[in-house]
PDB file of C-alpha atoms in Angstrom:
ATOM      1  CA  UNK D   1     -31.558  -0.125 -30.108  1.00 56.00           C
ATOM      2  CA  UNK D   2     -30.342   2.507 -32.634  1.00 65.00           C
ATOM      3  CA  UNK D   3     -27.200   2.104 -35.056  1.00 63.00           C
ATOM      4  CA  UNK D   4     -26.004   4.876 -32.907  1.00 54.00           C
ATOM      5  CA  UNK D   5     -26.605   3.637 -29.826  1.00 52.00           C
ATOM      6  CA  UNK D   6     -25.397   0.143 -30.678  1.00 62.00           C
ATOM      7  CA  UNK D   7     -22.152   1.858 -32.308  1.00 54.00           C
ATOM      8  CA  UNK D   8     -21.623   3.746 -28.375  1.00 51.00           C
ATOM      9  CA  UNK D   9     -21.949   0.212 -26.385  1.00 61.00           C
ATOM     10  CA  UNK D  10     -19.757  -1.837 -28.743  1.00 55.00           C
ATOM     11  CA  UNK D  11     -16.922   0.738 -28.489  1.00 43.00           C
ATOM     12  CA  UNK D  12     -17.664   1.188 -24.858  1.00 58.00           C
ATOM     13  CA  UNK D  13     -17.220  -2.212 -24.351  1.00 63.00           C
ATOM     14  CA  UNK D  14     -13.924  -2.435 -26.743  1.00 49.00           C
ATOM     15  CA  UNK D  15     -12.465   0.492 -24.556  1.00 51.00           C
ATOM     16  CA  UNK D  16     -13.090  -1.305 -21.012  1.00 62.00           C
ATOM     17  CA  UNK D  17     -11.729  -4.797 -23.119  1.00 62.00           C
ATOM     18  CA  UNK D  18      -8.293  -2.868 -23.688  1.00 51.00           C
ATOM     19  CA  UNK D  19      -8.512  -1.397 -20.307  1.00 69.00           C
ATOM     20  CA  UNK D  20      -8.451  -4.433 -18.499  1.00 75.00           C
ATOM     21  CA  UNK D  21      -5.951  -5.644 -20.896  1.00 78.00           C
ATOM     22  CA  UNK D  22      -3.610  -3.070 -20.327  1.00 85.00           C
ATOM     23  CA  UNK D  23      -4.686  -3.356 -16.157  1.00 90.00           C
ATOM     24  CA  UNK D  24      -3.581  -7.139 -16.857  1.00 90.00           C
ATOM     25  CA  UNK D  25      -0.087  -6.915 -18.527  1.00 93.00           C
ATOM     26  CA  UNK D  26       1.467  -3.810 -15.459  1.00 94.00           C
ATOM     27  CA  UNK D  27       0.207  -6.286 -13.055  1.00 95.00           C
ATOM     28  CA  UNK D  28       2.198  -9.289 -14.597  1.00 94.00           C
ATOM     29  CA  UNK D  29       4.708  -6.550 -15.584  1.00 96.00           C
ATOM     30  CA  UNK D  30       5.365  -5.160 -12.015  1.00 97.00           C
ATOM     31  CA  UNK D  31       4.398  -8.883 -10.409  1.00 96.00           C
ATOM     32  CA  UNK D  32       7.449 -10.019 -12.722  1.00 96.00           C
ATOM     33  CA  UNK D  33      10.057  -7.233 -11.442  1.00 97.00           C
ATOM     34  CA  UNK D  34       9.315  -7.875  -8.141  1.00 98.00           C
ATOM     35  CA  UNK D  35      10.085 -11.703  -8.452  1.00 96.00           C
ATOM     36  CA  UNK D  36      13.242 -10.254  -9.799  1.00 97.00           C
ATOM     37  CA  UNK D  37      13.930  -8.089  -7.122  1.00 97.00           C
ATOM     38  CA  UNK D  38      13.458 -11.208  -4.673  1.00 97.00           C
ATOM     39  CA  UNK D  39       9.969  -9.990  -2.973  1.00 97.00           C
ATOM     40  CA  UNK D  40       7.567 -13.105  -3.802  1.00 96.00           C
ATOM     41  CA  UNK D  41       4.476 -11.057  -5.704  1.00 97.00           C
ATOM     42  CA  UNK D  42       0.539 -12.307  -6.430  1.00 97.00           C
ATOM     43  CA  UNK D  43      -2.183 -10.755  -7.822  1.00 96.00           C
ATOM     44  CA  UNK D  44      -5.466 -10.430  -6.665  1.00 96.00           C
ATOM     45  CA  UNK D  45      -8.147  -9.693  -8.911  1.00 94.00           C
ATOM     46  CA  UNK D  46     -10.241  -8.045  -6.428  1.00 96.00           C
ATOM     47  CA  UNK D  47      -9.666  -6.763  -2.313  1.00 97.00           C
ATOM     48  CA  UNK D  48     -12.140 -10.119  -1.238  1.00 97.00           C
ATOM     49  CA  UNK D  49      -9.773 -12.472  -2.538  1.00 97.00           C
ATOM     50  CA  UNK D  50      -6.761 -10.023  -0.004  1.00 98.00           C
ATOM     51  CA  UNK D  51      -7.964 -12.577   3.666  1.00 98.00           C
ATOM     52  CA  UNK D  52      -8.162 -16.064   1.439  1.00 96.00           C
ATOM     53  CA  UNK D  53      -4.573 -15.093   0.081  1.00 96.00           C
ATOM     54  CA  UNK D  54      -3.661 -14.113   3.557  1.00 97.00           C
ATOM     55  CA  UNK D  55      -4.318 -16.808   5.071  1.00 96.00           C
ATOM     56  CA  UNK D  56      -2.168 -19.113   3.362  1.00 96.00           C
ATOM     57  CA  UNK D  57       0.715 -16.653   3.628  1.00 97.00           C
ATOM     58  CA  UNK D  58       0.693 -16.441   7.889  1.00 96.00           C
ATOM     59  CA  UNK D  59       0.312 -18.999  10.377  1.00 95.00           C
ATOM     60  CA  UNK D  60      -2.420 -19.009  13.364  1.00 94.00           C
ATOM     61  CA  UNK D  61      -1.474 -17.955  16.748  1.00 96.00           C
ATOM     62  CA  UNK D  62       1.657 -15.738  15.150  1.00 97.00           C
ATOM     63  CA  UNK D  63       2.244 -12.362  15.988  1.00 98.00           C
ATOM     64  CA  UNK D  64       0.930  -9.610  13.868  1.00 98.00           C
ATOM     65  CA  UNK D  65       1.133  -5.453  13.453  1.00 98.00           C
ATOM     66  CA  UNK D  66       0.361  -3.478  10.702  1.00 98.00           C
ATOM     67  CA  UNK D  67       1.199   0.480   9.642  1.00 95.00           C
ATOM     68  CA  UNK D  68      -1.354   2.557   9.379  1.00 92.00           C
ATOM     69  CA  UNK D  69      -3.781   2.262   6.388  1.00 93.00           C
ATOM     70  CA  UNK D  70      -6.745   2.769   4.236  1.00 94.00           C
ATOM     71  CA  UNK D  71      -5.862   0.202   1.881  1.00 97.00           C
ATOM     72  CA  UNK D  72      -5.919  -3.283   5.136  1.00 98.00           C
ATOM     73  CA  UNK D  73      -9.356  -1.359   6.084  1.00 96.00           C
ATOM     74  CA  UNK D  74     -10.762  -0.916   2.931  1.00 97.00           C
ATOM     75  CA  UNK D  75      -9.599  -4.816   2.248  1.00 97.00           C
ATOM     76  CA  UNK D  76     -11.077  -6.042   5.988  1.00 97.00           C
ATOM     77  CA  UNK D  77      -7.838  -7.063   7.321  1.00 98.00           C
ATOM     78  CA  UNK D  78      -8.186  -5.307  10.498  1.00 97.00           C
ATOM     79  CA  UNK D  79     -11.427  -6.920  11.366  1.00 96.00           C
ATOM     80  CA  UNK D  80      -9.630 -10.278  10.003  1.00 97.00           C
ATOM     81  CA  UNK D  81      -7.005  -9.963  12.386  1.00 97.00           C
ATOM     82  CA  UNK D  82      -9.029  -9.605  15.268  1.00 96.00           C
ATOM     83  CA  UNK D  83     -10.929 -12.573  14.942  1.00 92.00           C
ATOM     84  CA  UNK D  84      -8.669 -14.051  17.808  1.00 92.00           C
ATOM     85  CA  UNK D  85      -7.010 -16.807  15.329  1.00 95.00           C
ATOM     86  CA  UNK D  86      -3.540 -14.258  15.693  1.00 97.00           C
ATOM     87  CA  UNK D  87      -1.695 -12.418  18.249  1.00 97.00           C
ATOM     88  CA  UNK D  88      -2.789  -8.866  17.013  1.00 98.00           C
ATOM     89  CA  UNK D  89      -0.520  -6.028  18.228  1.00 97.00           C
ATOM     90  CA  UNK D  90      -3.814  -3.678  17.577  1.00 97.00           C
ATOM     91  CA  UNK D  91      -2.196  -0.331  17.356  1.00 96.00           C
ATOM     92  CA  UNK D  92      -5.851   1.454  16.549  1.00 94.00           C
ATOM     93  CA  UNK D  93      -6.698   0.359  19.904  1.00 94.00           C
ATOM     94  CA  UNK D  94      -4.332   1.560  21.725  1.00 95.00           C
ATOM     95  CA  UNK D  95      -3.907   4.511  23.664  1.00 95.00           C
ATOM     96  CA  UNK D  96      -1.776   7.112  22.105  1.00 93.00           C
ATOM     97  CA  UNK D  97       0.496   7.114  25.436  1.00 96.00           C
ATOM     98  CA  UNK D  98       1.625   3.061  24.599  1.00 96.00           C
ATOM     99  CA  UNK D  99       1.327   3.707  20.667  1.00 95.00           C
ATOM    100  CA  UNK D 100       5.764   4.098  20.757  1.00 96.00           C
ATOM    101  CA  UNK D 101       6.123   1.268  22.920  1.00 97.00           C
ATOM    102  CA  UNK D 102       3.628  -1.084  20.605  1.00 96.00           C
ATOM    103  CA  UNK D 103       5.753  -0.217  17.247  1.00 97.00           C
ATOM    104  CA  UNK D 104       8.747  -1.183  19.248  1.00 97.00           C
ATOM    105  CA  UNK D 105       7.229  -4.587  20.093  1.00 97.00           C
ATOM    106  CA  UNK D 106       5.749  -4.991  16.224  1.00 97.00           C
ATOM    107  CA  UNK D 107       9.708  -4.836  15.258  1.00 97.00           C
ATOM    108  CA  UNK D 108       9.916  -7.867  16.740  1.00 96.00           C
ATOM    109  CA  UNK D 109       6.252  -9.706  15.314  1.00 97.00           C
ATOM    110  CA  UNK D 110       6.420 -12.921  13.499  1.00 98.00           C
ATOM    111  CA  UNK D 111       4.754 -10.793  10.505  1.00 98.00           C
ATOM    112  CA  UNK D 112       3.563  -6.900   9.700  1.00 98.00           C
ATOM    113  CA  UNK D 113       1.094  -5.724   7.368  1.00 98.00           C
ATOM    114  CA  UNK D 114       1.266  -2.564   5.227  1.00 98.00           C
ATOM    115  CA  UNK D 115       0.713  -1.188   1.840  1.00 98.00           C
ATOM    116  CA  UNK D 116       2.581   1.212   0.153  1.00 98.00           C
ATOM    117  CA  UNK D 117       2.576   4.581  -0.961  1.00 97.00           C
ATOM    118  CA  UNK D 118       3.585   3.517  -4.761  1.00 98.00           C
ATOM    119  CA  UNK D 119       5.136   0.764  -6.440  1.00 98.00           C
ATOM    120  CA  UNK D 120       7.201   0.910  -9.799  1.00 98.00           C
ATOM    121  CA  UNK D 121       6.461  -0.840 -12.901  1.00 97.00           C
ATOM    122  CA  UNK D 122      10.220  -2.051 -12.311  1.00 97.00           C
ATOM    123  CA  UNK D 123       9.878  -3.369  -8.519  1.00 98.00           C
ATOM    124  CA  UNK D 124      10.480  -1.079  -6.593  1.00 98.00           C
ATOM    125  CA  UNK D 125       8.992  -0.165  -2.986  1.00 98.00           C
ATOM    126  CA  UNK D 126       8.414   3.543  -2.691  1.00 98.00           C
ATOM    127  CA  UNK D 127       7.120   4.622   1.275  1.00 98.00           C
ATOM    128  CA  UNK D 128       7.027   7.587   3.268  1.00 96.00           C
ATOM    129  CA  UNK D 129       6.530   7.774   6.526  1.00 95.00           C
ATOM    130  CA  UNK D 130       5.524  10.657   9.213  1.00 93.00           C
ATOM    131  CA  UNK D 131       7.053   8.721  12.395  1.00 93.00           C
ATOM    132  CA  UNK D 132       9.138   6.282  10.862  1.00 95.00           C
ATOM    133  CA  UNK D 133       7.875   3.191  12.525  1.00 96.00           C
ATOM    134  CA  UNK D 134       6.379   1.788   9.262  1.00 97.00           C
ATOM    135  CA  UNK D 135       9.140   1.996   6.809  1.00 98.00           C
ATOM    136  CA  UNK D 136      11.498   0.476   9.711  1.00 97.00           C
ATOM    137  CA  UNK D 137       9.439  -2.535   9.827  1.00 98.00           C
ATOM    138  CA  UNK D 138       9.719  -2.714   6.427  1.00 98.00           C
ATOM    139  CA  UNK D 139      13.225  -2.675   6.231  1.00 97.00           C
ATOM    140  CA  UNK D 140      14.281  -5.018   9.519  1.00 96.00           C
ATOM    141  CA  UNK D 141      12.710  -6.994  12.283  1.00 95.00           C
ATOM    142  CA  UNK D 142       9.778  -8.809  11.544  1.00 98.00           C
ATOM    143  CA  UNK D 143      10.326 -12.421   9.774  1.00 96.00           C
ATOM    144  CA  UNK D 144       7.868 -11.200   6.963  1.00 98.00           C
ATOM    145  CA  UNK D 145       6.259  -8.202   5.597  1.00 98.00           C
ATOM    146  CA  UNK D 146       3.354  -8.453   3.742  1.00 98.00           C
ATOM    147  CA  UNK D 147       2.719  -5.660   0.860  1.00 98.00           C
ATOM    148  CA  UNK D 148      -0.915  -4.783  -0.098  1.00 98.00           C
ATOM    149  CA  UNK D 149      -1.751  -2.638  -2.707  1.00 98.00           C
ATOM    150  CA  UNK D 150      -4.429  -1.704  -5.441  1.00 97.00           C
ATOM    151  CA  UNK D 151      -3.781  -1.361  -9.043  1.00 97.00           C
ATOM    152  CA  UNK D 152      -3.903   2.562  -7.950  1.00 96.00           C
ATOM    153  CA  UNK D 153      -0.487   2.176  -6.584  1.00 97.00           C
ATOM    154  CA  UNK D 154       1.151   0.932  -9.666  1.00 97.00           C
ATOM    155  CA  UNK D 155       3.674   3.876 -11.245  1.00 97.00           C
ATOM    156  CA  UNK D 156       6.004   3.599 -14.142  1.00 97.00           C
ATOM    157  CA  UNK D 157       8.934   5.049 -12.370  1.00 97.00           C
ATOM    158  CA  UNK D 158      10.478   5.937  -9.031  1.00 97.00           C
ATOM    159  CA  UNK D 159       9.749   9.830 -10.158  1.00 95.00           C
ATOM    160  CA  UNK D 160       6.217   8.894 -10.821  1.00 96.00           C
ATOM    161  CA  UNK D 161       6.381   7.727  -6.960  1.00 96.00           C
ATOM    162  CA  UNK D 162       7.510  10.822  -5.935  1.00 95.00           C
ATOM    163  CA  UNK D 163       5.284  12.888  -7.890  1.00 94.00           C
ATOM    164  CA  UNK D 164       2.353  10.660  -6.586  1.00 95.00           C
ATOM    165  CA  UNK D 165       2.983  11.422  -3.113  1.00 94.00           C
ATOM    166  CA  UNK D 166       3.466  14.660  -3.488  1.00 93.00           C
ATOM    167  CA  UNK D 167      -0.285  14.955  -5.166  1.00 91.00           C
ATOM    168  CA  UNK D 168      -2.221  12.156  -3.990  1.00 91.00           C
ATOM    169  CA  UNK D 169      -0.832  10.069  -1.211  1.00 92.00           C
ATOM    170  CA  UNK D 170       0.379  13.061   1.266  1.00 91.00           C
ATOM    171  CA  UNK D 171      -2.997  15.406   1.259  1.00 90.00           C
ATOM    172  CA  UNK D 172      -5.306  12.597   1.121  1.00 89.00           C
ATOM    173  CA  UNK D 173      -3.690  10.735   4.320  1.00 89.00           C
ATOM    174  CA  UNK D 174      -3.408  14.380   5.879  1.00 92.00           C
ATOM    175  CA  UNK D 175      -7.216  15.122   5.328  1.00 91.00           C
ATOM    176  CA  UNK D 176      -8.320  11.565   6.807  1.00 89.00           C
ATOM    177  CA  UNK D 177      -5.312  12.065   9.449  1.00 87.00           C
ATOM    178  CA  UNK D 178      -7.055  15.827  10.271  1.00 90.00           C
ATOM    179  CA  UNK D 179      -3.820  17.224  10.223  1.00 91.00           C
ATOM    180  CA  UNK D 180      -2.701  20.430  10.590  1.00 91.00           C
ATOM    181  CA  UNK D 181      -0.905  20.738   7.182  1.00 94.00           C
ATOM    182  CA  UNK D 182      -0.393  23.376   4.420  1.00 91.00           C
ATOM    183  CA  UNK D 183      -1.659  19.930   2.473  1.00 93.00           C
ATOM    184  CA  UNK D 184      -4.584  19.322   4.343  1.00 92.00           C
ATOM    185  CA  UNK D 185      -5.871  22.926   3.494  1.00 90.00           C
ATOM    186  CA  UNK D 186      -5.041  23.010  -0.132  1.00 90.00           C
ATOM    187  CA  UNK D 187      -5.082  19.727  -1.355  1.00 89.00           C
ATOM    188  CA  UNK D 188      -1.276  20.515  -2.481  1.00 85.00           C
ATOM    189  CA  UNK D 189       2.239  19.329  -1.374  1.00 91.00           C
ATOM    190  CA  UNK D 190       3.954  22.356  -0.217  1.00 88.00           C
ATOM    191  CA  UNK D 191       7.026  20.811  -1.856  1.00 88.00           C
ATOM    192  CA  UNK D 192       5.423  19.755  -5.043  1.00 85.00           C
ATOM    193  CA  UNK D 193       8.052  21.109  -7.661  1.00 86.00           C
ATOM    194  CA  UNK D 194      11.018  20.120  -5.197  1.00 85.00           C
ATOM    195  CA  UNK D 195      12.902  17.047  -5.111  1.00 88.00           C
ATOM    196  CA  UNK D 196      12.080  13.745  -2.696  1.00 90.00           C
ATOM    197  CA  UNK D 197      12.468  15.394   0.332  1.00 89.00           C
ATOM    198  CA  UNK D 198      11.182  18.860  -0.357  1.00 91.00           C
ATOM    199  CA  UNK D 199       8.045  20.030   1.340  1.00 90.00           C
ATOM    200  CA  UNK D 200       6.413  22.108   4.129  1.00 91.00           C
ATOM    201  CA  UNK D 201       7.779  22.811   7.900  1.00 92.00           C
ATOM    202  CA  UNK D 202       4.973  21.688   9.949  1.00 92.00           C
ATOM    203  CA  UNK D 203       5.095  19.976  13.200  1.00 91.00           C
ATOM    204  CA  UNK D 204       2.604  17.292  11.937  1.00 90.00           C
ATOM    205  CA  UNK D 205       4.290  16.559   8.550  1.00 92.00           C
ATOM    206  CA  UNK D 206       3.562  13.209   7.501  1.00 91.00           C
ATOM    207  CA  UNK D 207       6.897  13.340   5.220  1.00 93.00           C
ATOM    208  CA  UNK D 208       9.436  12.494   6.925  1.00 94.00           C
ATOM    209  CA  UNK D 209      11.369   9.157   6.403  1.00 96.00           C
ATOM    210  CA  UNK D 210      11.814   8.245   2.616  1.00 96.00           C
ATOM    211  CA  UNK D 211      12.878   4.589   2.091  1.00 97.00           C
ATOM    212  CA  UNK D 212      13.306   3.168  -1.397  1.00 98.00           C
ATOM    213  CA  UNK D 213      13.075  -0.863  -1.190  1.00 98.00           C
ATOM    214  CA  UNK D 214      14.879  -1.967  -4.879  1.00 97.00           C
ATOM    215  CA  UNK D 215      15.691  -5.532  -3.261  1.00 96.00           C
ATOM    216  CA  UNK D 216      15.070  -7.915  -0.426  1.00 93.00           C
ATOM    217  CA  UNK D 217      18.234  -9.486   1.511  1.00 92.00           C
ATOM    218  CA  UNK D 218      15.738 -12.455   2.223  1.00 92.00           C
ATOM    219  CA  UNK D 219      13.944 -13.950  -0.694  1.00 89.00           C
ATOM    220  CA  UNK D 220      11.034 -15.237   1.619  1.00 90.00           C
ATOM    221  CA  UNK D 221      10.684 -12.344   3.495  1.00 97.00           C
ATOM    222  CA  UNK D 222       8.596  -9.668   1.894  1.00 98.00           C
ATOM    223  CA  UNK D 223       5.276 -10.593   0.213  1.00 98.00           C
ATOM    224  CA  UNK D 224       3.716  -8.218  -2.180  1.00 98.00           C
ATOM    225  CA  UNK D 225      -0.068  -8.982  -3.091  1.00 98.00           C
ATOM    226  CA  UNK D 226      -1.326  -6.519  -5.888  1.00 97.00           C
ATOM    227  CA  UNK D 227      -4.914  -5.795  -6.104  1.00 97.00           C
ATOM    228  CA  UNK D 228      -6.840  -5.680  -9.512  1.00 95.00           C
ATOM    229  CA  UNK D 229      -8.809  -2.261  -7.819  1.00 95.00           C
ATOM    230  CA  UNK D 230      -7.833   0.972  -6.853  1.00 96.00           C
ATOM    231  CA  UNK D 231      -7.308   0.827  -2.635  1.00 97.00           C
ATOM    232  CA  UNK D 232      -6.406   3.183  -0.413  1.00 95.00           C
ATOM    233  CA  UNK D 233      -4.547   6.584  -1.356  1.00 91.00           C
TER     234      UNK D 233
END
């Protein structure tokens, strides 16, 4: 190996040292805040550790929903929770005509699933939601939420949420939603340079309901696991 090429690996090497470093201290930073804001936080260091972690946080034969997302597929736990060892309100297999009166019944599940669209460096819960049904889980009914979300998610502020939304979250979800959005076709948030609620006017907006969560009436009611790997969008 060359001086050169020996000089490349070693600072190669140093950069993905301070990388993980830096990955390391805003998941203890925003693992911290939460803790603080009252929502009992862990860290995973990787999306197979999510169903081990899981399992110690719900008890077999309760009830279970989840919102829509990339980040519980990308993780397994939809497959997990149809392995029969839970009451699964399965909303992906259910027929569009039932889907309103299965997120009325999840309102009322021992425990929902989600991730979320960011999550501050400070604690806070940042979601928005197209129907609504997610974020009002979030905020009352179940006994306990359970957060899941990569590294990915992580922002330094609530304007950072927004912003990340607006850019990522919103035309990705529309694209893998195939819907008919101003988003979908160019990859931009109609409302980008507007405030929270700004964007476009179509029927199938996916920005709808914004709900800020800074702190959690119930100290054992929302869990928040943070992934050590990007997840979802």
């Amino acid at each position: 190996m060359s001086d050169l090429v020996k000089a490349y690996e070693e600072h190669r090497q140093w950069l993905s040292a301070l990388q993980e470093t830096a990955d390391a201290k805003r998941l203890e930073k925003t693992c911290a805040a939460l803790f603080d804001n009252r929502m009992e936080a862990f860290i995973a260091e990787k999306k197979e550790d999510v169903i081990p972690l899981l399992k110690t946080l719900m008890t077999p034969g309760c009830s279970v929903s989840t919102g829509g997302s990339a980040t519980l597929d990308e993780c397994g736990v939809i497959e997990f929770l149809r392995s029969g060892d839970y009451d699964f309100l399965d909303r992906f297999r259910t027929e569009p005509a039932q889907l309103k009166e299965l997120f009325r019944r999840a309102l009322s599940a021992d425990c929902y699933l989600m991730s979320a669209n960011a999550i501050t460096e400070d604690g806070l819960l940042y979601n928005v939601d197209g129907r609504g049904n997610r974020v009002a889980a979030l905020t009352f009914g179940p006994d306990r939420v359970i957060v899941i979300a990569g590294i990915n998610k992580i922002v330094t502020s609530l304007d950072d949420a927004v912003r990340r939304v607006k850019e990522a979250s919103a035309p990705l979800n529309c694209r893998r939603l195939n819907q008919d959005t101003p988003c979908t076709h160019t990859g931009l948030c109609a409302g980008r340079t507007g405030g929270m609620g700004a964007g476009c006017r179509a029927e199938s907006r996916v920005c709808n309901s914004y709900v800020v969560t800074a702190r959690q009436g119930d100290p054992d009611r929302i869990k928040v696991i943070l992934v050590n790997e990007p997840l979802g969008y």
